[in-house]
Amino acid sequence: MGDDTKSNTKLLDELEKGPWPSFVTEMKKAAETNPMAKDLLGQLELSYEERIGHWKHGGIVGVMGYGGGVIGRYSDVPEKFPNVAHFHTLRINHPSGWFYTSEALRKLCDIWERHGSGLTNMHGSTGDIIFLGTKTNELEPVFQELTQAGFDLGGSGSVLRTPSCCVGQARCEWACYDTMATCDSLTRAYQDEIHRPAFPYKFKIKCSGCANDCVAAIARADLSVIGTWKDDIQQDDAAVSEYAAAGLDIQKDVCDHCPTKCMQWDGKKLAINNRECVRCMHCINVMPKALKPGKEKGATLLIGAKAPIMQGALLSSVLIPFVPAAELLDTIKELVSRIWDFWSEYGNNRERVGELIQRIGMPAFLDAIGLDPVPEMVTAPRDNPYIFFQTKEDGQETK
């Protein structure tokens, strides 16, 4: 890129200063060979100068037969930057766990350099491969090449968004179920729901192998699948002693951070009251050689997370406390079928499932999908001052 372009991006140049890699540097590299990337730099500089965005939505664009996968984007200053007059984004369905061969990555990049800006986002918060910026007349050609290479579009709009998962049992010893197999099966089963909008709003399924939740399902997914176990934590007392001998303060760094205080350390022996354990993974993270998940593995299914768009942010609430790993896939499919039937009929336009539950109440939602209430569904204790709890003192009940 010539000196004239560099001198025209004085504000963007500031983002290249400091110790961290900058997206501006990468955009400048792309701009050396791609006119779209060059004009994108110019429009972004203008936005920084004027403190206003210059993108607009001028209509619905897509590929033949699909209602999702393409996000239409147009410049509102096309006379200044004609190469980004159209700058549509494509979402490409990622492989489970984001595992690629170098050959597959080269194919993707070659396709995008031929038909778009060459700029990608690996990966967006959706989980998809993001192709940033192409023209309307390039949508069908790029889609044809993607399908020939074995890829498909992901979800956008009021659809089932592309399911995503952590690497699970492929790389992680804590995974309590096969996240990648579950994600892949759901993706293949629900192709129509991913590509053709039929819901009141978007629906996300994200699969994490344990409570560390490496795909942040509990904060973002309408249906969160979080790996857990039903029996006791597996404990190696000799390894616990090794941690203590090496200088780990087990009382301070493990027991004191347990959310339910179910662990006790007397200086020699770690005792765990597994009936009080909520499987948060903290102790296992701190002492991975001494503690690991139990043998009776499965997942907890949670409902209703979302970011603060229409209303405030929501975290997932427990729907089914434990599903054995062998029954997980069938249970998910049966559950989402019931949820989608009810939500599609009674959900308002642009209302997420979590917002529907807020509006009608969890009891009505559970009744509609045929689930009985269980204590694990309670998100917080009662705060009504007129509710009194019974406690036990010296074996006697007091009110």
CSV table of C-alpha atoms in Angstrom, one decimal, residues 52-337:
chain,number,residue,atom,x,y,z
A,52,ILE,CA,-20.6,7.9,13.2
A,53,GLY,CA,-21.0,4.6,11.5
A,54,HIS,CA,-21.5,4.6,7.8
A,55,TRP,CA,-23.2,1.2,7.3
A,56,LYS,CA,-26.9,0.8,6.5
A,57,HIS,CA,-29.3,-2.1,5.7
A,58,GLY,CA,-30.9,-1.5,2.3
A,59,GLY,CA,-32.8,-4.7,1.9
A,60,ILE,CA,-32.6,-8.5,2.2
A,61,VAL,CA,-30.0,-10.4,0.3
A,62,GLY,CA,-29.2,-14.1,0.3
A,63,VAL,CA,-28.6,-17.2,-1.8
A,64,MET,CA,-31.2,-19.2,-3.6
A,65,GLY,CA,-33.3,-21.4,-1.4
A,66,TYR,CA,-31.9,-20.0,1.9
A,67,GLY,CA,-33.3,-17.4,4.2
A,68,GLY,CA,-30.3,-17.1,6.4
A,69,GLY,CA,-26.5,-17.2,6.3
A,70,VAL,CA,-26.0,-13.8,4.6
A,71,ILE,CA,-26.1,-10.4,6.4
A,72,GLY,CA,-26.7,-7.6,4.1
A,73,ARG,CA,-24.6,-4.5,4.5
A,74,TYR,CA,-24.3,-1.3,2.4
A,75,SER,CA,-22.3,1.9,2.6
A,76,ASP,CA,-24.2,5.1,3.0
A,77,VAL,CA,-21.2,7.0,1.3
A,78,PRO,CA,-20.8,4.8,-1.8
A,79,GLU,CA,-19.7,7.8,-3.9
A,80,LYS,CA,-16.6,8.1,-1.7
A,81,PHE,CA,-15.9,4.4,-1.4
A,82,PRO,CA,-17.5,2.6,-4.3
A,83,ASN,CA,-15.7,-0.7,-3.7
A,84,VAL,CA,-17.6,-1.2,-0.4
A,85,ALA,CA,-21.0,0.1,-1.7
A,86,HIS,CA,-22.0,-3.5,-1.1
A,87,PHE,CA,-20.2,-5.2,1.8
A,88,HIS,CA,-22.2,-8.3,2.7
A,89,THR,CA,-21.1,-10.7,5.4
A,90,LEU,CA,-21.4,-14.5,5.0
A,91,ARG,CA,-21.6,-16.9,7.9
A,92,ILE,CA,-20.0,-20.3,7.1
A,93,ASN,CA,-20.9,-23.3,9.2
A,94,HIS,CA,-17.8,-24.2,11.2
A,95,PRO,CA,-16.7,-27.8,11.9
A,96,SER,CA,-17.4,-29.0,15.5
A,97,GLY,CA,-14.6,-27.9,17.9
A,98,TRP,CA,-13.1,-25.7,15.1
A,99,PHE,CA,-10.8,-28.4,13.9
A,100,TYR,CA,-9.4,-27.8,10.4
A,101,THR,CA,-6.9,-29.2,8.0
A,102,SER,CA,-4.5,-26.7,6.5
A,103,GLU,CA,-5.9,-27.8,3.1
A,104,ALA,CA,-9.4,-26.8,4.2
A,105,LEU,CA,-8.2,-23.4,5.4
A,106,ARG,CA,-6.4,-22.7,2.1
A,107,LYS,CA,-9.6,-23.6,0.2
A,108,LEU,CA,-11.6,-21.2,2.3
A,109,CYS,CA,-9.1,-18.3,1.9
A,110,ASP,CA,-8.7,-18.9,-1.9
A,111,ILE,CA,-12.5,-18.8,-2.4
A,112,TRP,CA,-12.8,-15.6,-0.4
A,113,GLU,CA,-10.0,-13.9,-2.1
A,114,ARG,CA,-11.7,-14.6,-5.5
A,115,HIS,CA,-15.1,-13.4,-4.5
A,116,GLY,CA,-14.8,-11.0,-1.5
A,117,SER,CA,-12.5,-8.7,0.5
A,118,GLY,CA,-10.3,-11.5,1.7
A,119,LEU,CA,-11.0,-10.4,5.3
A,120,THR,CA,-12.2,-13.1,7.7
A,121,ASN,CA,-13.2,-13.4,11.4
A,122,MET,CA,-12.1,-16.7,12.9
A,123,HIS,CA,-14.3,-17.0,14.9
A,124,GLY,CA,-17.1,-14.6,15.6
A,125,SER,CA,-19.1,-14.8,18.8
A,126,THR,CA,-21.6,-16.9,16.8
A,127,GLY,CA,-19.0,-19.6,16.3
A,128,ASP,CA,-19.2,-19.4,12.5
A,129,ILE,CA,-16.4,-18.7,10.1
A,130,ILE,CA,-17.1,-15.1,9.1
A,131,PHE,CA,-16.5,-13.9,5.6
A,132,LEU,CA,-16.4,-10.1,5.8
A,133,GLY,CA,-17.5,-8.2,2.7
A,134,THR,CA,-18.7,-9.1,-0.8
A,135,LYS,CA,-20.9,-7.8,-3.5
A,136,THR,CA,-24.5,-9.0,-4.2
A,137,ASN,CA,-23.6,-10.5,-7.6
A,138,GLU,CA,-20.8,-12.6,-5.9
A,139,LEU,CA,-23.1,-14.3,-3.4
A,140,GLU,CA,-24.2,-17.2,-5.6
A,141,PRO,CA,-20.7,-17.9,-7.0
A,142,VAL,CA,-19.1,-18.0,-3.6
A,143,PHE,CA,-21.9,-20.2,-2.2
A,144,GLN,CA,-21.4,-22.6,-5.1
A,145,GLU,CA,-17.7,-22.9,-4.5
A,146,LEU,CA,-18.2,-23.3,-0.8
A,147,THR,CA,-20.6,-26.2,-1.3
A,148,GLN,CA,-18.2,-27.8,-3.8
A,149,ALA,CA,-15.5,-27.6,-1.1
A,150,GLY,CA,-17.7,-29.3,1.5
A,151,PHE,CA,-18.9,-26.2,3.4
A,152,ASP,CA,-22.3,-24.8,4.0
A,153,LEU,CA,-23.7,-21.5,5.2
A,154,GLY,CA,-24.5,-21.0,8.9
A,155,GLY,CA,-27.5,-19.4,10.5
A,156,SER,CA,-28.6,-15.8,10.7
A,157,GLY,CA,-31.9,-14.1,11.4
A,158,SER,CA,-34.8,-15.9,13.1
A,159,VAL,CA,-33.4,-19.3,12.8
A,160,LEU,CA,-31.5,-22.0,14.8
A,161,ARG,CA,-28.1,-20.4,14.8
A,162,THR,CA,-25.2,-22.6,14.0
A,163,PRO,CA,-24.7,-25.0,17.0
A,164,SER,CA,-21.2,-24.7,18.5
A,165,CYS,CA,-19.2,-26.6,21.1
A,166,CYS,CA,-15.9,-26.8,22.9
A,167,VAL,CA,-13.2,-29.3,21.8
A,168,GLY,CA,-14.6,-31.8,24.4
A,169,GLN,CA,-13.1,-35.2,24.5
A,170,ALA,CA,-10.9,-34.5,21.5
A,171,ARG,CA,-8.5,-32.5,23.7
A,172,CYS,CA,-9.9,-32.2,27.2
A,173,GLU,CA,-9.9,-34.8,29.9
A,174,TRP,CA,-12.7,-33.0,31.9
A,175,ALA,CA,-15.3,-33.3,29.2
A,176,CYS,CA,-18.3,-35.3,30.6
A,177,TYR,CA,-19.8,-36.1,27.2
A,178,ASP,CA,-18.8,-36.0,23.5
A,179,THR,CA,-19.5,-32.4,22.7
A,180,MET,CA,-18.3,-32.6,19.1
A,181,ALA,CA,-20.5,-35.6,18.2
A,182,THR,CA,-23.5,-33.9,19.8
A,183,CYS,CA,-22.9,-30.6,18.0
A,184,ASP,CA,-22.4,-32.4,14.7
A,185,SER,CA,-25.5,-34.5,15.0
A,186,LEU,CA,-27.7,-31.5,15.9
A,187,THR,CA,-26.3,-29.5,13.0
A,188,ARG,CA,-27.0,-32.2,10.5
A,189,ALA,CA,-30.5,-32.9,12.0
A,190,TYR,CA,-31.7,-29.3,11.9
A,191,GLN,CA,-30.5,-28.1,8.5
A,192,ASP,CA,-33.9,-26.7,7.6
A,193,GLU,CA,-34.2,-24.8,10.9
A,194,ILE,CA,-30.7,-23.3,10.4
A,195,HIS,CA,-31.2,-22.1,6.8
A,196,ARG,CA,-34.9,-21.1,6.7
A,197,PRO,CA,-36.3,-18.6,9.2
A,198,ALA,CA,-39.4,-20.0,11.0
A,199,PHE,CA,-39.0,-18.8,14.6
A,200,PRO,CA,-40.1,-15.7,16.5
A,201,TYR,CA,-36.4,-14.9,16.8
A,202,LYS,CA,-33.0,-16.6,17.0
A,203,PHE,CA,-32.3,-19.8,18.9
A,204,LYS,CA,-28.8,-20.9,20.0
A,205,ILE,CA,-27.6,-24.3,21.2
A,206,LYS,CA,-24.1,-24.4,22.6
A,207,CYS,CA,-22.4,-27.5,24.1
A,208,SER,CA,-19.7,-27.3,26.8
A,209,GLY,CA,-18.1,-30.5,28.1
A,210,CYS,CA,-17.9,-29.3,31.7
A,211,ALA,CA,-18.8,-26.4,34.0
A,212,ASN,CA,-15.7,-24.5,32.9
A,213,ASP,CA,-18.0,-23.7,29.9
A,214,CYS,CA,-15.4,-22.8,27.3
A,215,VAL,CA,-18.1,-21.7,24.8
A,216,ALA,CA,-19.9,-19.5,27.3
A,217,ALA,CA,-23.1,-21.4,26.7
A,218,ILE,CA,-24.6,-20.3,30.1
A,219,ALA,CA,-24.3,-16.6,29.1
A,220,ARG,CA,-25.4,-16.8,25.4
A,221,ALA,CA,-27.3,-20.0,24.5
A,222,ASP,CA,-31.1,-20.4,24.5
A,223,LEU,CA,-30.3,-24.1,25.2
A,224,SER,CA,-27.1,-24.7,27.1
A,225,VAL,CA,-25.7,-28.2,27.4
A,226,ILE,CA,-23.2,-28.3,30.2
A,227,GLY,CA,-21.3,-31.5,31.0
A,228,THR,CA,-21.5,-32.7,34.6
A,229,TRP,CA,-21.4,-35.9,36.7
A,230,LYS,CA,-23.9,-37.5,39.2
A,231,ASP,CA,-21.7,-39.4,41.6
A,232,ASP,CA,-18.7,-38.4,43.7
A,233,ILE,CA,-15.6,-36.5,42.6
A,234,GLN,CA,-12.8,-38.9,42.1
A,235,GLN,CA,-10.1,-38.2,44.6
A,236,ASP,CA,-6.5,-39.2,44.9
A,237,ASP,CA,-5.4,-38.5,48.5
A,238,ALA,CA,-1.7,-39.1,47.7
A,239,ALA,CA,-1.8,-36.5,45.0
A,240,VAL,CA,-3.6,-34.1,47.3
A,241,SER,CA,-0.7,-34.5,49.8
A,242,GLU,CA,1.8,-33.8,47.0
A,243,TYR,CA,0.1,-30.5,46.2
A,244,ALA,CA,0.2,-29.5,49.9
A,245,ALA,CA,3.9,-30.5,50.1
A,246,ALA,CA,4.6,-28.4,47.0
A,247,GLY,CA,3.3,-25.3,48.7
A,248,LEU,CA,-0.4,-25.1,47.7
A,249,ASP,CA,-2.5,-23.6,50.4
A,250,ILE,CA,-5.4,-26.0,50.1
A,251,GLN,CA,-7.5,-24.2,52.7
A,252,LYS,CA,-7.2,-20.8,51.1
A,253,ASP,CA,-7.0,-21.7,47.4
A,254,VAL,CA,-9.4,-24.6,47.3
A,255,CYS,CA,-11.7,-24.9,50.3
A,256,ASP,CA,-12.3,-21.2,50.9
A,257,HIS,CA,-13.3,-20.7,47.2
A,258,CYS,CA,-15.8,-23.6,47.2
A,259,PRO,CA,-19.2,-21.9,46.6
A,260,THR,CA,-21.1,-24.4,48.9
A,261,LYS,CA,-18.2,-24.8,51.4
A,262,CYS,CA,-18.5,-28.6,50.9
A,263,MET,CA,-14.8,-29.2,51.4
A,264,GLN,CA,-12.7,-29.4,54.6
A,265,TRP,CA,-8.9,-29.6,55.0
A,266,ASP,CA,-7.4,-30.6,58.3
A,267,GLY,CA,-3.8,-30.3,57.1
A,268,LYS,CA,-3.5,-33.9,56.2
A,269,LYS,CA,-6.8,-35.1,54.7
A,270,LEU,CA,-9.2,-33.4,52.2
A,271,ALA,CA,-12.8,-34.3,53.0
A,272,ILE,CA,-15.6,-33.6,50.4
A,273,ASN,CA,-19.3,-33.6,51.2
A,274,ASN,CA,-20.4,-34.6,47.7
A,275,ARG,CA,-24.1,-34.2,48.5
A,276,GLU,CA,-23.4,-30.4,48.8
A,277,CYS,CA,-21.1,-30.2,45.7
A,278,VAL,CA,-22.5,-28.2,42.8
A,279,ARG,CA,-19.8,-29.5,40.3
A,280,CYS,CA,-18.4,-26.0,39.6
A,281,MET,CA,-15.0,-27.5,38.7
A,282,HIS,CA,-12.9,-25.0,40.8
A,283,CYS,CA,-11.2,-27.6,43.0
A,284,ILE,CA,-10.5,-29.8,40.0
A,285,ASN,CA,-9.0,-26.8,38.1
A,286,VAL,CA,-6.7,-26.1,41.0
A,287,MET,CA,-5.7,-29.7,41.7
A,288,PRO,CA,-6.1,-31.5,38.4
A,289,LYS,CA,-3.8,-34.4,39.3
A,290,ALA,CA,-5.7,-35.1,42.6
A,291,LEU,CA,-9.3,-34.5,41.6
A,292,LYS,CA,-11.4,-35.3,38.6
A,293,PRO,CA,-15.1,-35.6,37.6
A,294,GLY,CA,-17.0,-38.7,38.8
A,295,LYS,CA,-17.6,-41.7,36.6
A,296,GLU,CA,-21.4,-41.3,36.1
A,297,LYS,CA,-21.1,-38.6,33.4
A,298,GLY,CA,-23.8,-36.7,31.5
A,299,ALA,CA,-25.0,-33.1,31.1
A,300,THR,CA,-27.3,-30.5,32.6
A,301,LEU,CA,-29.7,-28.8,30.2
A,302,LEU,CA,-30.3,-25.1,30.8
A,303,ILE,CA,-32.7,-22.6,29.1
A,304,GLY,CA,-33.0,-19.0,28.3
A,305,ALA,CA,-29.6,-17.1,28.1
A,306,LYS,CA,-29.3,-14.0,25.9
A,307,ALA,CA,-27.4,-10.8,25.5
A,308,PRO,CA,-29.0,-7.4,26.3
A,309,ILE,CA,-30.7,-6.5,23.0
A,310,MET,CA,-34.5,-6.3,23.5
A,311,GLN,CA,-34.3,-6.5,27.3
A,312,GLY,CA,-31.5,-7.1,29.8
A,313,ALA,CA,-29.0,-9.9,29.7
A,314,LEU,CA,-30.1,-13.3,31.0
A,315,LEU,CA,-28.1,-16.3,32.2
A,316,SER,CA,-29.4,-19.8,31.6
A,317,SER,CA,-31.7,-21.4,34.2
A,318,VAL,CA,-31.6,-25.2,34.9
A,319,LEU,CA,-34.3,-27.1,33.0
A,320,ILE,CA,-33.1,-30.7,33.4
A,321,PRO,CA,-30.5,-31.2,36.2
A,322,PHE,CA,-28.9,-34.4,34.8
A,323,VAL,CA,-29.2,-36.4,31.6
A,324,PRO,CA,-26.9,-39.5,31.2
A,325,ALA,CA,-24.4,-39.1,28.3
A,326,ALA,CA,-26.0,-42.1,26.5
A,327,GLU,CA,-29.4,-40.5,26.5
A,328,LEU,CA,-28.3,-36.9,25.9
A,329,LEU,CA,-28.9,-36.6,22.1
A,330,ASP,CA,-32.4,-38.1,22.1
A,331,THR,CA,-33.3,-36.0,25.1
A,332,ILE,CA,-32.2,-32.7,23.5
A,333,LYS,CA,-34.1,-33.4,20.3
A,334,GLU,CA,-37.3,-34.2,22.2
A,335,LEU,CA,-36.9,-31.2,24.4
A,336,VAL,CA,-36.2,-28.7,21.6
A,337,SER,CA,-39.2,-30.1,19.7
